[in-house]
Short mmCIF file of C-alpha atoms and ligand atoms in Angstrom, two decimals:
data_model
loop_
_atom_site.label_atom_id
_atom_site.label_comp_id
_atom_site.label_asym_id
_atom_site.label_seq_id
_atom_site.Cartn_x
_atom_site.Cartn_y
_atom_site.Cartn_z
CA UNK G 8 91.73 91.91 84.37
CA UNK G 9 91.51 95.68 83.69
CA UNK G 10 94.37 96.21 86.12
CA UNK G 11 96.59 93.71 84.25
CA UNK G 12 95.75 95.34 80.93
CA UNK G 13 96.78 98.74 82.26
CA UNK G 14 99.96 97.35 83.78
CA UNK G 15 100.88 95.84 80.42
CA UNK G 16 100.04 99.17 78.74
CA UNK G 17 102.63 100.92 80.93
CA UNK G 18 105.30 99.14 78.90
CA UNK G 19 103.82 99.79 75.45
CA UNK G 20 105.77 102.38 73.52
CA UNK G 21 103.12 102.43 70.76
CA UNK G 22 100.42 103.37 73.29
CA UNK G 23 102.78 105.87 74.88
CA UNK G 24 103.15 107.73 71.56
CA UNK G 25 99.37 107.69 71.13
CA UNK G 26 98.67 109.11 74.61
CA UNK G 27 101.43 111.70 74.36
CA UNK G 28 100.12 112.97 71.06
CA UNK G 29 96.50 113.03 72.28
CA UNK G 30 95.12 116.34 73.58
CA UNK G 31 95.54 115.11 77.14
CA UNK G 32 94.13 117.57 79.60
CA UNK G 33 96.74 118.88 81.97
CA UNK G 34 94.41 117.94 84.83
CA UNK G 35 95.09 114.21 84.49
CA UNK G 36 98.82 114.66 84.71
CA UNK G 37 98.66 117.37 87.37
CA UNK G 38 96.62 115.25 89.73
CA UNK G 39 99.42 112.70 90.12
CA UNK G 40 102.57 114.55 89.00
CA UNK G 41 104.00 117.63 90.71
CA UNK G 42 105.42 119.32 87.63
CA UNK G 43 108.03 119.03 84.91
CA UNK G 44 110.98 120.64 86.71
CA UNK G 45 112.77 120.22 90.04
CA UNK G 46 111.76 123.80 90.81
CA UNK G 47 108.04 122.93 90.52
CA UNK G 48 108.60 119.78 92.58
CA UNK G 49 110.15 121.86 95.36
CA UNK G 50 107.21 124.28 95.37
CA UNK G 51 104.86 121.29 95.77
CA UNK G 52 107.16 119.81 98.46
CA UNK G 53 107.12 123.06 100.43
CA UNK G 54 103.30 123.11 100.40
CA UNK G 55 103.15 119.51 101.69
CA UNK G 56 105.75 120.23 104.38
CA UNK G 57 103.70 123.25 105.48
CA UNK G 58 100.80 120.82 105.95
CA UNK G 59 102.89 118.65 108.30
CA UNK G 60 103.93 116.01 105.72
CA UNK G 61 107.37 114.87 104.54
CA UNK G 62 108.36 114.00 100.97
CA UNK G 63 110.21 111.54 98.74
CA UNK G 64 111.04 113.14 95.38
CA UNK G 65 110.88 110.84 92.37
CA UNK G 66 112.38 112.05 89.10
CA UNK G 67 110.24 110.28 86.50
CA UNK G 68 111.99 108.08 83.99
CA UNK G 69 112.86 104.40 83.90
CA UNK G 70 114.20 101.69 81.66
CA UNK G 71 116.91 103.94 80.26
CA UNK G 72 118.43 102.50 77.07
CA UNK G 73 121.48 104.71 76.50
CA UNK G 74 124.42 105.69 78.67
CA UNK G 75 123.74 109.33 77.84
CA UNK G 76 120.20 109.13 79.27
CA UNK G 77 121.50 107.38 82.39
CA UNK G 78 124.11 110.11 82.94
CA UNK G 79 121.43 112.78 82.48
CA UNK G 80 119.21 111.05 85.08
CA UNK G 81 122.12 110.94 87.55
CA UNK G 82 122.93 114.61 86.97
CA UNK G 83 119.27 115.61 87.33
CA UNK G 84 119.17 113.88 90.72
CA UNK G 85 122.39 115.62 91.78
CA UNK G 86 120.86 118.95 90.75
CA UNK G 87 117.64 118.22 92.63
CA UNK G 88 119.56 117.32 95.79
CA UNK G 89 121.47 120.62 95.57
CA UNK G 90 118.13 122.44 95.39
CA UNK G 91 116.76 120.48 98.36
CA UNK G 92 119.81 121.48 100.42
CA UNK G 93 119.68 125.13 99.33
CA UNK G 94 115.96 125.30 100.15
CA UNK G 95 116.69 124.01 103.69
CA UNK G 96 114.42 121.00 103.15
CA UNK G 97 116.96 118.19 103.71
CA UNK G 98 115.42 117.00 106.97
CA UNK G 99 112.00 116.53 105.35
CA UNK G 100 112.69 115.65 101.70
CA UNK G 101 114.47 112.47 100.57
CA UNK G 102 114.72 111.02 97.03
CA UNK G 103 113.43 107.79 95.47
CA UNK G 104 115.52 106.35 92.66
CA UNK G 105 114.86 103.69 90.02
CA UNK G 106 118.06 101.85 89.11
CA UNK G 107 116.68 101.23 85.61
CA UNK G 108 116.71 105.02 85.09
CA UNK G 109 120.40 105.02 86.02
CA UNK G 110 121.30 102.39 83.43
CA UNK G 111 120.74 99.06 85.24
CA UNK G 112 119.65 97.35 82.01
CA UNK G 113 122.71 98.57 80.12
CA UNK G 114 125.32 97.83 82.76
CA UNK G 115 124.65 97.04 86.45
CA UNK G 116 128.01 98.47 87.51
CA UNK G 117 127.22 101.77 85.79
CA UNK G 118 123.87 102.00 87.61
CA UNK G 119 125.65 101.23 90.89
CA UNK G 120 128.20 104.00 90.28
CA UNK G 121 125.43 106.47 89.48
CA UNK G 122 123.44 105.44 92.56
CA UNK G 123 126.58 105.82 94.66
CA UNK G 124 127.08 109.39 93.43
CA UNK G 125 123.44 110.19 94.29
CA UNK G 126 123.77 108.61 97.77
CA UNK G 127 126.94 110.62 98.41
CA UNK G 128 125.20 113.86 97.36
CA UNK G 129 122.19 112.97 99.51
CA UNK G 130 124.40 112.33 102.52
CA UNK G 131 126.24 115.59 101.97
CA UNK G 132 122.91 117.41 101.74
CA UNK G 133 121.73 115.75 104.98
CA UNK G 134 119.13 113.43 103.49
CA UNK G 135 118.86 109.88 102.07
CA UNK G 136 117.92 107.76 99.06
CA UNK G 137 115.39 104.94 98.69
CA UNK G 138 115.80 102.48 95.81
CA UNK G 139 112.43 101.84 94.16
CA UNK G 140 111.45 98.24 93.31
CA UNK G 141 110.75 97.43 89.65
CA UNK G 142 110.01 94.23 87.66
CA UNK G 143 110.86 90.95 89.42
CA UNK G 144 113.74 90.25 87.02
CA UNK G 145 115.66 93.13 88.59
CA UNK G 146 114.95 92.32 92.26
CA UNK G 147 118.17 90.38 92.95
CA UNK G 148 120.37 92.97 91.24
CA UNK G 149 118.63 95.84 93.05
CA UNK G 150 118.96 94.20 96.47
CA UNK G 151 122.64 93.42 95.80
CA UNK G 152 123.20 97.06 94.87
CA UNK G 153 121.37 98.10 98.03
CA UNK G 154 123.65 95.99 100.23
CA UNK G 155 126.75 97.46 98.57
CA UNK G 156 125.46 101.02 98.96
CA UNK G 157 124.55 100.45 102.58
CA UNK G 158 128.19 99.69 103.43
CA UNK G 159 128.98 103.39 102.94
CA UNK G 160 125.49 104.92 103.09
CA UNK G 161 123.60 102.92 105.73
CA UNK G 162 120.49 105.14 105.49
CA UNK G 163 119.76 103.93 101.93
CA UNK G 164 116.22 102.52 101.87
CA UNK G 165 114.91 99.36 100.18
CA UNK G 166 111.49 98.69 98.65
CA UNK G 167 109.85 95.26 98.91
CA UNK G 168 106.71 94.27 96.98
CA UNK G 169 104.19 92.14 98.89
CA UNK G 170 102.88 90.54 95.67
CA UNK G 171 106.18 88.68 95.15
CA UNK G 172 106.25 85.22 96.73
CA UNK G 173 109.87 85.77 97.82
CA UNK G 174 109.19 88.94 99.81
CA UNK G 175 108.55 87.44 103.26
CA UNK G 176 112.11 86.06 103.11
CA UNK G 177 113.48 89.42 101.95
CA UNK G 178 111.67 91.13 104.85
CA UNK G 179 113.44 88.80 107.28
CA UNK G 180 116.81 89.58 105.65
CA UNK G 181 116.18 93.32 105.81
CA UNK G 182 114.59 93.75 109.23
CA UNK G 183 117.82 94.42 111.14
CA UNK G 184 118.56 97.62 113.06
CA UNK G 185 119.03 100.70 110.89
CA UNK G 186 117.38 99.11 107.86
CA UNK G 187 114.80 101.33 106.18
CA UNK G 188 112.28 99.25 104.24
CA UNK G 189 109.30 100.49 102.24
CA UNK G 190 106.62 97.81 101.95
CA UNK G 191 104.18 98.20 99.04
CA UNK G 192 101.84 95.84 97.17
CA UNK G 193 103.73 96.11 93.86
CA UNK G 194 102.69 97.70 90.57
CA UNK G 195 103.98 95.62 87.64
CA UNK G 196 102.32 92.82 85.64
CA UNK G 197 104.03 89.72 87.06
CA UNK G 198 103.50 86.01 86.30
CA UNK G 199 101.91 83.58 88.73
CA UNK G 200 105.19 81.70 89.09
CA UNK G 201 106.69 84.62 91.04
CA UNK G 202 103.74 86.70 92.27
CA UNK G 203 100.40 86.26 94.02
CA UNK G 204 97.62 87.14 91.58
CA UNK G 205 94.52 87.76 93.70
CA UNK G 206 94.07 90.92 95.79
CA UNK G 207 93.28 88.75 98.80
CA UNK G 208 96.56 86.83 98.53
CA UNK G 209 98.52 90.06 98.02
CA UNK G 210 96.85 91.63 101.07
CA UNK G 211 97.56 88.54 103.20
CA UNK G 212 101.20 88.63 102.12
CA UNK G 213 101.33 92.37 102.92
CA UNK G 214 100.16 91.65 106.49
CA UNK G 215 102.67 88.81 106.96
CA UNK G 216 105.47 91.09 105.73
CA UNK G 217 104.21 93.93 107.92
CA UNK G 218 104.35 91.63 110.97
CA UNK G 219 107.98 90.77 110.21
CA UNK G 220 109.02 94.39 109.69
CA UNK G 221 107.07 95.81 112.64
CA UNK G 222 108.40 93.12 115.01
CA UNK G 223 111.97 93.58 113.69
CA UNK G 224 114.63 96.13 114.52
CA UNK G 225 114.49 98.25 111.36
CA UNK G 226 112.42 101.24 110.24
CA UNK G 227 109.27 100.15 108.34
CA UNK G 228 107.82 102.51 105.73
CA UNK G 229 104.24 101.40 105.10
CA UNK G 230 103.37 102.42 101.53
CA UNK G 231 99.69 101.88 100.82
CA UNK G 232 96.43 103.77 100.37
CA UNK G 233 94.44 100.73 101.46
CA UNK G 234 92.35 101.78 104.49
CA UNK G 235 92.28 98.25 105.92
CA UNK G 236 96.06 97.79 105.68
CA UNK G 237 96.66 101.25 107.17
CA UNK G 238 94.43 100.30 110.14
CA UNK G 239 96.32 97.00 110.53
CA UNK G 240 99.65 98.86 110.44
CA UNK G 241 98.44 101.23 113.18
CA UNK G 242 97.37 98.21 115.21
CA UNK G 243 100.72 96.40 114.73
CA UNK G 244 102.64 99.54 115.70
CA UNK G 245 100.72 99.59 119.00
CA UNK G 246 101.14 95.83 119.47
CA UNK G 247 104.91 95.96 118.87
CA UNK G 248 105.19 99.10 120.95
CA UNK G 249 106.58 101.32 118.19
CA UNK G 250 106.29 105.03 118.80
CA UNK G 251 105.29 107.30 115.90
CA UNK G 252 108.98 108.11 115.19
CA UNK G 253 109.81 104.43 114.70
CA UNK G 254 107.92 103.82 111.46
CA UNK G 255 106.19 105.91 108.80
CA UNK G 256 103.32 105.85 106.35
CA UNK G 257 103.89 106.64 102.69
CA UNK G 258 101.24 107.63 100.15
CA UNK G 259 101.40 108.98 96.63
CA UNK G 260 100.97 112.58 95.59
CA UNK G 261 97.33 113.17 94.64
CA UNK G 262 96.04 109.90 96.09
CA UNK G 263 93.80 110.08 99.20
CA UNK G 264 95.16 113.49 100.32
CA UNK G 265 92.58 113.65 103.12
CA UNK G 266 93.97 110.39 104.53
CA UNK G 267 97.47 111.84 104.38
CA UNK G 268 96.48 114.80 106.56
CA UNK G 269 94.37 112.60 108.88
CA UNK G 270 97.34 110.32 109.58
CA UNK G 271 99.70 113.27 110.09
CA UNK G 272 97.22 114.95 112.45
CA UNK G 273 97.31 111.74 114.50
CA UNK G 274 101.04 112.30 115.09
CA UNK G 275 102.30 109.88 112.42
CA UNK G 276 105.17 110.59 110.05
CA UNK G 277 103.55 110.64 106.60
CA UNK G 278 105.77 110.77 103.51
CA UNK G 279 104.28 111.77 100.17
CA UNK G 280 105.88 110.16 97.10
CA UNK G 281 106.18 113.12 94.76
CA UNK G 282 106.92 112.37 91.10
CA UNK G 283 108.00 115.04 88.67
CA UNK G 284 109.64 115.31 85.26
CA UNK G 285 108.95 114.89 81.57
CA UNK G 286 108.64 111.09 81.44
CA UNK G 287 105.25 110.70 83.10
CA UNK G 288 103.57 108.11 80.85
CA UNK G 289 104.49 104.76 82.53
CA UNK G 290 103.93 106.20 86.02
CA UNK G 291 100.53 107.65 85.10
CA UNK G 292 99.34 104.38 83.54
CA UNK G 293 100.32 102.46 86.70
CA UNK G 294 98.29 104.91 88.82
CA UNK G 295 95.28 104.40 86.54
CA UNK G 296 95.77 100.64 86.95
CA UNK G 297 95.77 100.99 90.75
CA UNK G 298 92.20 102.19 90.65
CA UNK G 299 90.05 101.49 87.59
CA UNK G 300 87.68 104.33 88.66
CA UNK G 301 90.51 106.69 87.71
CA UNK G 302 90.08 105.64 84.10
CA UNK G 303 86.73 107.47 84.00
CA UNK G 304 88.36 110.55 85.49
CA UNK G 305 91.15 110.37 82.89
CA UNK G 306 88.77 109.79 79.99
CA UNK G 307 86.62 112.77 81.01
CA UNK G 308 89.66 115.01 81.38
CA UNK G 309 91.16 113.88 78.07
CA UNK G 310 88.00 114.66 76.15
CA UNK G 311 87.33 117.98 77.89
CA UNK G 312 88.16 121.19 76.01
CA UNK G 313 90.57 122.54 78.64
C1 FAD X 421 104.82 105.77 98.57
C2 FAD X 421 104.66 104.64 97.61
C3 FAD X 421 105.78 104.15 96.96
C4 FAD X 421 105.66 103.07 96.08
N1 FAD X 421 106.78 102.54 95.51
C5 FAD X 421 106.66 101.46 94.70
C6 FAD X 421 107.80 100.81 94.17
O1 FAD X 421 108.95 101.19 94.41
N2 FAD X 421 107.61 99.72 93.38
C7 FAD X 421 106.35 99.24 93.08
O2 FAD X 421 106.23 98.23 92.38
N3 FAD X 421 105.26 99.86 93.57
C8 FAD X 421 105.38 100.95 94.36
N4 FAD X 421 104.26 101.54 94.87
C9 FAD X 421 102.94 101.22 94.28
C10 FAD X 421 102.22 100.11 94.99
O3 FAD X 421 102.94 98.92 94.77
C11 FAD X 421 100.77 99.98 94.48
O4 FAD X 421 100.75 99.75 93.11
C12 FAD X 421 99.93 101.19 94.76
O5 FAD X 421 100.31 101.81 95.94
C13 FAD X 421 98.46 100.79 94.90
O6 FAD X 421 98.35 99.88 95.95
P1 FAD X 421 97.63 100.21 97.35
O7 FAD X 421 98.47 99.62 98.42
O8 FAD X 421 97.37 101.64 97.49
O9 FAD X 421 96.32 99.32 97.31
P2 FAD X 421 95.11 99.26 96.28
O10 FAD X 421 94.37 98.02 96.61
O11 FAD X 421 95.58 99.45 94.88
O12 FAD X 421 94.26 100.53 96.68
C14 FAD X 421 93.59 100.63 97.92
C15 FAD X 421 92.66 101.83 97.85
O13 FAD X 421 93.44 103.01 97.77
C16 FAD X 421 92.87 103.94 96.87
N5 FAD X 421 93.79 104.12 95.75
C17 FAD X 421 94.87 103.37 95.42
N6 FAD X 421 95.50 103.85 94.35
C18 FAD X 421 94.79 104.91 93.95
C19 FAD X 421 94.94 105.84 92.88
N7 FAD X 421 95.94 105.75 92.00
N8 FAD X 421 94.01 106.81 92.78
C20 FAD X 421 93.00 106.93 93.66
N9 FAD X 421 92.81 106.09 94.70
C21 FAD X 421 93.68 105.10 94.83
C22 FAD X 421 91.55 103.36 96.46
O14 FAD X 421 90.57 103.79 97.36
C23 FAD X 421 91.77 101.88 96.60
O15 FAD X 421 90.60 101.18 96.76
C24 FAD X 421 104.37 102.54 95.81
C25 FAD X 421 103.26 103.03 96.48
C26 FAD X 421 103.38 104.05 97.38
C27 FAD X 421 102.16 104.53 98.10
#
């Protein structure tokens, strides 16, 4: 219930104005967000890489409503990729991209062209792009864009959300050789007609999807902080005889950092999803929704004098 309320709040512009104008302590934002600029994000990336982790940079911003904003988002990604290359981090830092930030809701073709430019820059820099998954209404368009992009940029990664009833089928479609697929639970408020509602049903779907991806020919990217699902993924990797270079774990910046280092110390590839930028509101609210205990942390920080 609380989780659904928070997920709905992520889309409320009235609440966004309220939170942004509140004396929000920097601590709340800093825990989950690496900074406002690409420069700060690269400093945080370097620290994670020094700890044996790899990174996916996420420039915050979504649901862009004007062409100008979409062009700015594309250019910001191009700039960030140039910095990644110049810093010599291309082998350990990729980028995650939301098509809605690139203009998907204005014009799907425009978003595709922007994503194509980012994929080309990523390839030139020696790294790759993963297309984030958003609300279920955009799933078909995002997967179609993915298939088009993969014709020229086969390393482009997909994200599938275990809470969607359709996702087992999508996992089958995307489990071929060379296919990079991030499996996550899913973070948006979705109706029962398209998504499992109980945690148990979502977890069961996650395991079914994991079985398909781990037994397939592609490269599974297991994106969860859930200790039980991480243990099941480790078990499936052993069962399907995947070495540590044949799949990876992904966790979010600031969430269970001790688990990130534990998994990496065990020889696993562990990618940290590292968000940065000015537009942190919707992302932050979704992280609070992931774990209601975070609400107490946020409330304390927001009312502190710092
Ligand atoms: C790398 C990565 C990329 C993602 N990309 C997408 C995407 O493209 N599209 C999309 O819809 N969703 C995405 N998600 C979000 C995902 O769908 C979930 O909303 C989120 O990961 C919480 O689910 P969970 O699997 O961690 O399980 P949960 O059941 O939410 O959490 C399991 C346990 O993990 C810990 N935990 C989880 N979240 C937090 C937190 N914020 N703070 C502190 N502890 C926490 C708690 O101990 C909790 O009990 C991504 C997640 C990750 C890790």
